[in-house]
C-alpha positions as a printed Julia matrix, in Angstrom:
224×3 Matrix{Float64}:
 -57.62   15.09  -12.97
 -54.07   15.43  -14.28
 -51.57   13.47  -12.22
 -48.67   15.51  -10.88
 -45.34   13.66  -10.75
 -42.4    15.26   -9.0
 -38.82   14.97  -10.32
 -36.11   15.69   -7.77
 -33.0    17.54   -8.9
 -29.82   17.06   -6.86
 -26.44   18.73   -7.54
 -25.09   16.55  -10.31
 -28.41   15.29  -11.66
 -28.27   14.83  -15.43
 -31.61   13.42  -16.47
 -34.17   15.57  -14.68
 -35.29   17.39  -17.82
 -35.48   14.11  -19.78
 -37.55   12.59  -17.04
 -39.9    15.59  -16.96
 -40.37   15.25  -20.69
 -41.12   11.53  -20.4
 -43.77   12.35  -17.8
 -45.25   14.96  -20.11
 -45.26   12.58  -23.09
 -47.16   10.07  -20.97
 -49.85   12.66  -20.23
 -49.0    13.77  -16.69
 -47.74   17.06  -15.29
 -44.08   17.06  -14.28
 -43.25   19.07  -11.13
 -39.68   20.15  -10.5
 -38.52   19.45   -6.93
 -35.28   20.82   -5.42
 -33.16   18.69   -3.13
 -33.0    21.34   -0.36
 -36.81   21.75   -0.24
 -38.74   19.35    2.01
 -42.03   20.36    0.37
 -43.11   17.88   -2.28
 -45.72   20.34   -3.59
 -48.57   17.84   -3.16
 -47.37   15.61   -6.01
 -48.99   12.2    -6.55
 -45.69   10.39   -7.18
 -41.95   11.09   -7.16
 -39.11   10.15   -9.52
 -35.48   10.28   -8.36
 -33.68   10.75  -11.69
 -30.32    9.62  -13.01
 -27.01   11.44  -12.83
 -24.14   11.71  -10.39
 -25.58   13.38   -7.28
 -22.87   15.24   -5.37
 -20.38   13.81   -7.88
 -20.83   10.32   -6.41
 -18.36   11.33   -3.73
 -18.06    8.92   -0.81
 -20.4     6.44   -2.53
 -23.04    6.78   -5.24
 -26.22    8.17   -3.66
 -24.77    8.25   -0.13
 -24.78   12.04    0.27
 -28.0    12.68   -1.64
 -29.78   10.33    0.76
 -29.35   13.02    3.44
 -30.74   15.87    1.38
 -33.72   17.56    3.07
 -36.13   16.41    0.36
 -35.36   12.78    1.2
 -36.77   13.13    4.72
 -40.13   13.74    3.18
 -39.73   11.2     0.4
 -38.82    8.47    2.89
 -41.76    9.25    5.18
 -44.29    9.45    2.36
 -42.93    6.35    0.54
 -43.45    4.37    3.74
 -47.02    5.7     3.76
 -47.61    4.56    0.17
 -46.43    7.38   -2.07
 -45.23    5.84   -5.42
 -41.5     6.46   -5.88
 -39.35    5.49   -8.87
 -35.55    5.58   -8.66
 -33.67    5.52  -11.99
 -29.95    4.72  -11.98
 -28.61    7.24   -9.44
 -32.13    7.32   -8.06
 -31.93    3.54   -7.52
 -28.65    4.07   -5.7
 -30.24    6.72   -3.47
 -33.19    4.39   -2.69
 -30.82    1.7    -1.44
 -28.83    4.21    0.61
 -32.1     5.45    2.12
 -33.1     1.82    2.87
 -36.32    2.15    0.93
 -34.97   -0.74   -1.1
 -32.65   -3.52    0.16
 -29.09   -4.19   -0.99
 -26.62   -1.75   -2.45
 -24.74   -0.67   -5.59
 -21.05   -1.15   -6.26
 -18.76   -0.23   -9.15
 -19.17   -2.23  -12.35
 -17.19   -5.45  -12.2
 -15.21   -4.49  -15.29
 -14.37   -1.06  -13.72
 -15.53    0.9   -16.72
 -18.45    3.23  -17.45
 -20.93    1.48  -19.69
 -23.43    3.06  -22.15
 -25.49    0.75  -24.34
 -28.96   -0.4   -25.28
 -29.81   -3.16  -22.86
 -32.26   -5.99  -23.2
 -34.36   -6.69  -20.08
 -37.04   -9.11  -19.04
 -39.98   -7.81  -17.0
 -40.26  -10.07  -13.96
 -42.92   -8.25  -11.94
 -45.77   -6.44  -13.7
 -47.7    -5.89  -10.49
 -46.06   -2.73   -9.16
 -47.29    0.87   -9.4
 -44.68    1.49  -12.09
 -44.87   -1.71  -14.15
 -48.56   -2.6   -14.61
 -48.56   -1.67  -18.3
 -46.02   -4.41  -18.95
 -46.68   -8.13  -18.85
 -44.57  -10.58  -16.83
 -41.99  -12.19  -19.08
 -42.07   -9.31  -21.6
 -38.69   -8.51  -23.16
 -37.85   -4.85  -23.65
 -34.88   -2.65  -24.68
 -33.9     0.24  -22.47
 -30.73    2.48  -22.59
 -28.23    1.79  -19.82
 -25.45    4.1   -18.64
 -23.66    3.74  -15.35
 -20.39    3.37  -13.53
 -21.72    2.0   -10.24
 -24.46   -0.31  -11.47
 -23.58   -3.63   -9.85
 -26.45   -4.63   -7.57
 -25.35   -6.6    -4.52
 -27.02   -8.03   -1.44
 -26.46  -10.82    1.03
 -27.78  -14.29    0.21
 -30.75  -14.0     2.55
 -31.85  -10.76    0.93
 -31.47  -12.2    -2.56
 -33.47  -15.28   -1.58
 -36.22  -13.1    -0.16
 -36.37  -10.92   -3.29
 -36.62  -14.0    -5.47
 -39.13  -15.82   -3.3
 -41.4   -12.77   -2.93
 -41.26  -11.86   -6.63
 -39.6    -8.55   -5.9
 -37.08   -8.7    -8.71
 -38.79   -6.33  -11.14
 -36.35   -6.5   -14.08
 -33.52   -8.8   -15.07
 -30.72   -8.36  -17.6
 -30.92  -10.58  -20.66
 -28.24  -11.72  -23.14
 -25.46  -10.22  -21.05
 -24.89   -8.96  -17.52
 -23.43   -5.49  -18.12
 -22.1    -4.72  -14.66
 -21.9    -7.95  -12.62
 -25.19   -7.5   -10.75
 -26.05  -10.56   -8.65
 -28.77  -12.75  -10.12
 -28.69  -10.5   -13.23
 -30.87   -8.04  -11.31
 -31.61   -4.79  -13.15
 -34.42   -3.5   -10.91
 -36.32   -4.39   -7.74
 -39.42   -3.33   -5.85
 -40.33   -3.03   -2.18
 -42.87   -5.4    -0.68
 -45.74   -2.95   -1.16
 -44.96   -2.37   -4.82
 -45.01    1.41   -4.58
 -41.2     1.87   -4.6
 -39.24    0.63   -7.63
 -35.61    1.1    -8.55
 -33.79    0.18  -11.75
 -30.45    0.95  -13.38
 -31.5     1.38  -17.06
 -33.13    4.65  -18.17
 -36.76    4.35  -19.3
 -36.99    8.12  -19.79
 -34.66    7.73  -22.78
 -37.02    5.29  -24.53
 -40.36    7.07  -24.74
 -40.15    8.44  -28.29
 -39.21    6.62  -31.47
 -36.67    9.28  -32.54
 -34.41    9.02  -29.51
 -32.76    6.39  -27.34
 -33.29    2.88  -28.64
 -35.68    4.08  -31.36
 -38.4     2.27  -29.46
 -40.89    3.32  -26.8
 -40.27    0.47  -24.37
 -39.73    2.88  -21.47
 -43.08    4.64  -21.78
 -45.07    2.03  -19.83
 -43.24    3.08  -16.64
 -44.97    6.43  -16.85
 -48.34    5.23  -18.21
 -48.46    2.57  -15.47
 -48.29    5.16  -12.74
 -50.93    7.29  -14.51
 -53.35    4.37  -14.51
 -52.8     3.8   -10.81
 -53.24    7.49   -9.92
 -56.08    8.37  -12.33
């Protein structure tokens, strides 16, 4: 059985084709999903890709959260469908309340684009099982609104429950609280992160490493 992984395109998405390629490189079948279509085409998992959905007007991810496709994504994610949100996708997941907290503008008020060192904190999710806890990886990062924020109670719960999935190392590029680069829901089927693993699946592009590929091989192992 070949796993079918949907990639949602919103107006302003930039990385849908890159994400589809990463899925293909990992050995799965990418399925293009349109934001106005509630039908997920019987996919086994969904990726909300990076970009600037609806131009980031109002607030990053705030309008995309109300796209028709998200009604289905939200319902199925709550029922256990694996969902990965990358950068803008992470912002959409917080706006949809599939993940807690929210995203604000970078504390230095500038767009940032760099190779970023991360530490894997949780290797027990549907999207991270091919990593090991404590593993250090390099993933490209590019964002303007990448500062993860939450109230103290939420942060304490994330830390106590092991739901911080990735943490920035060496430097905090955007002012995210607790150096958080990615989190998971309690069930481990929904993961969001700011860096872009789809840009680190082949040695000739991105960081020149394949540190992002385990995101996509992890979900294959869970599905197949």
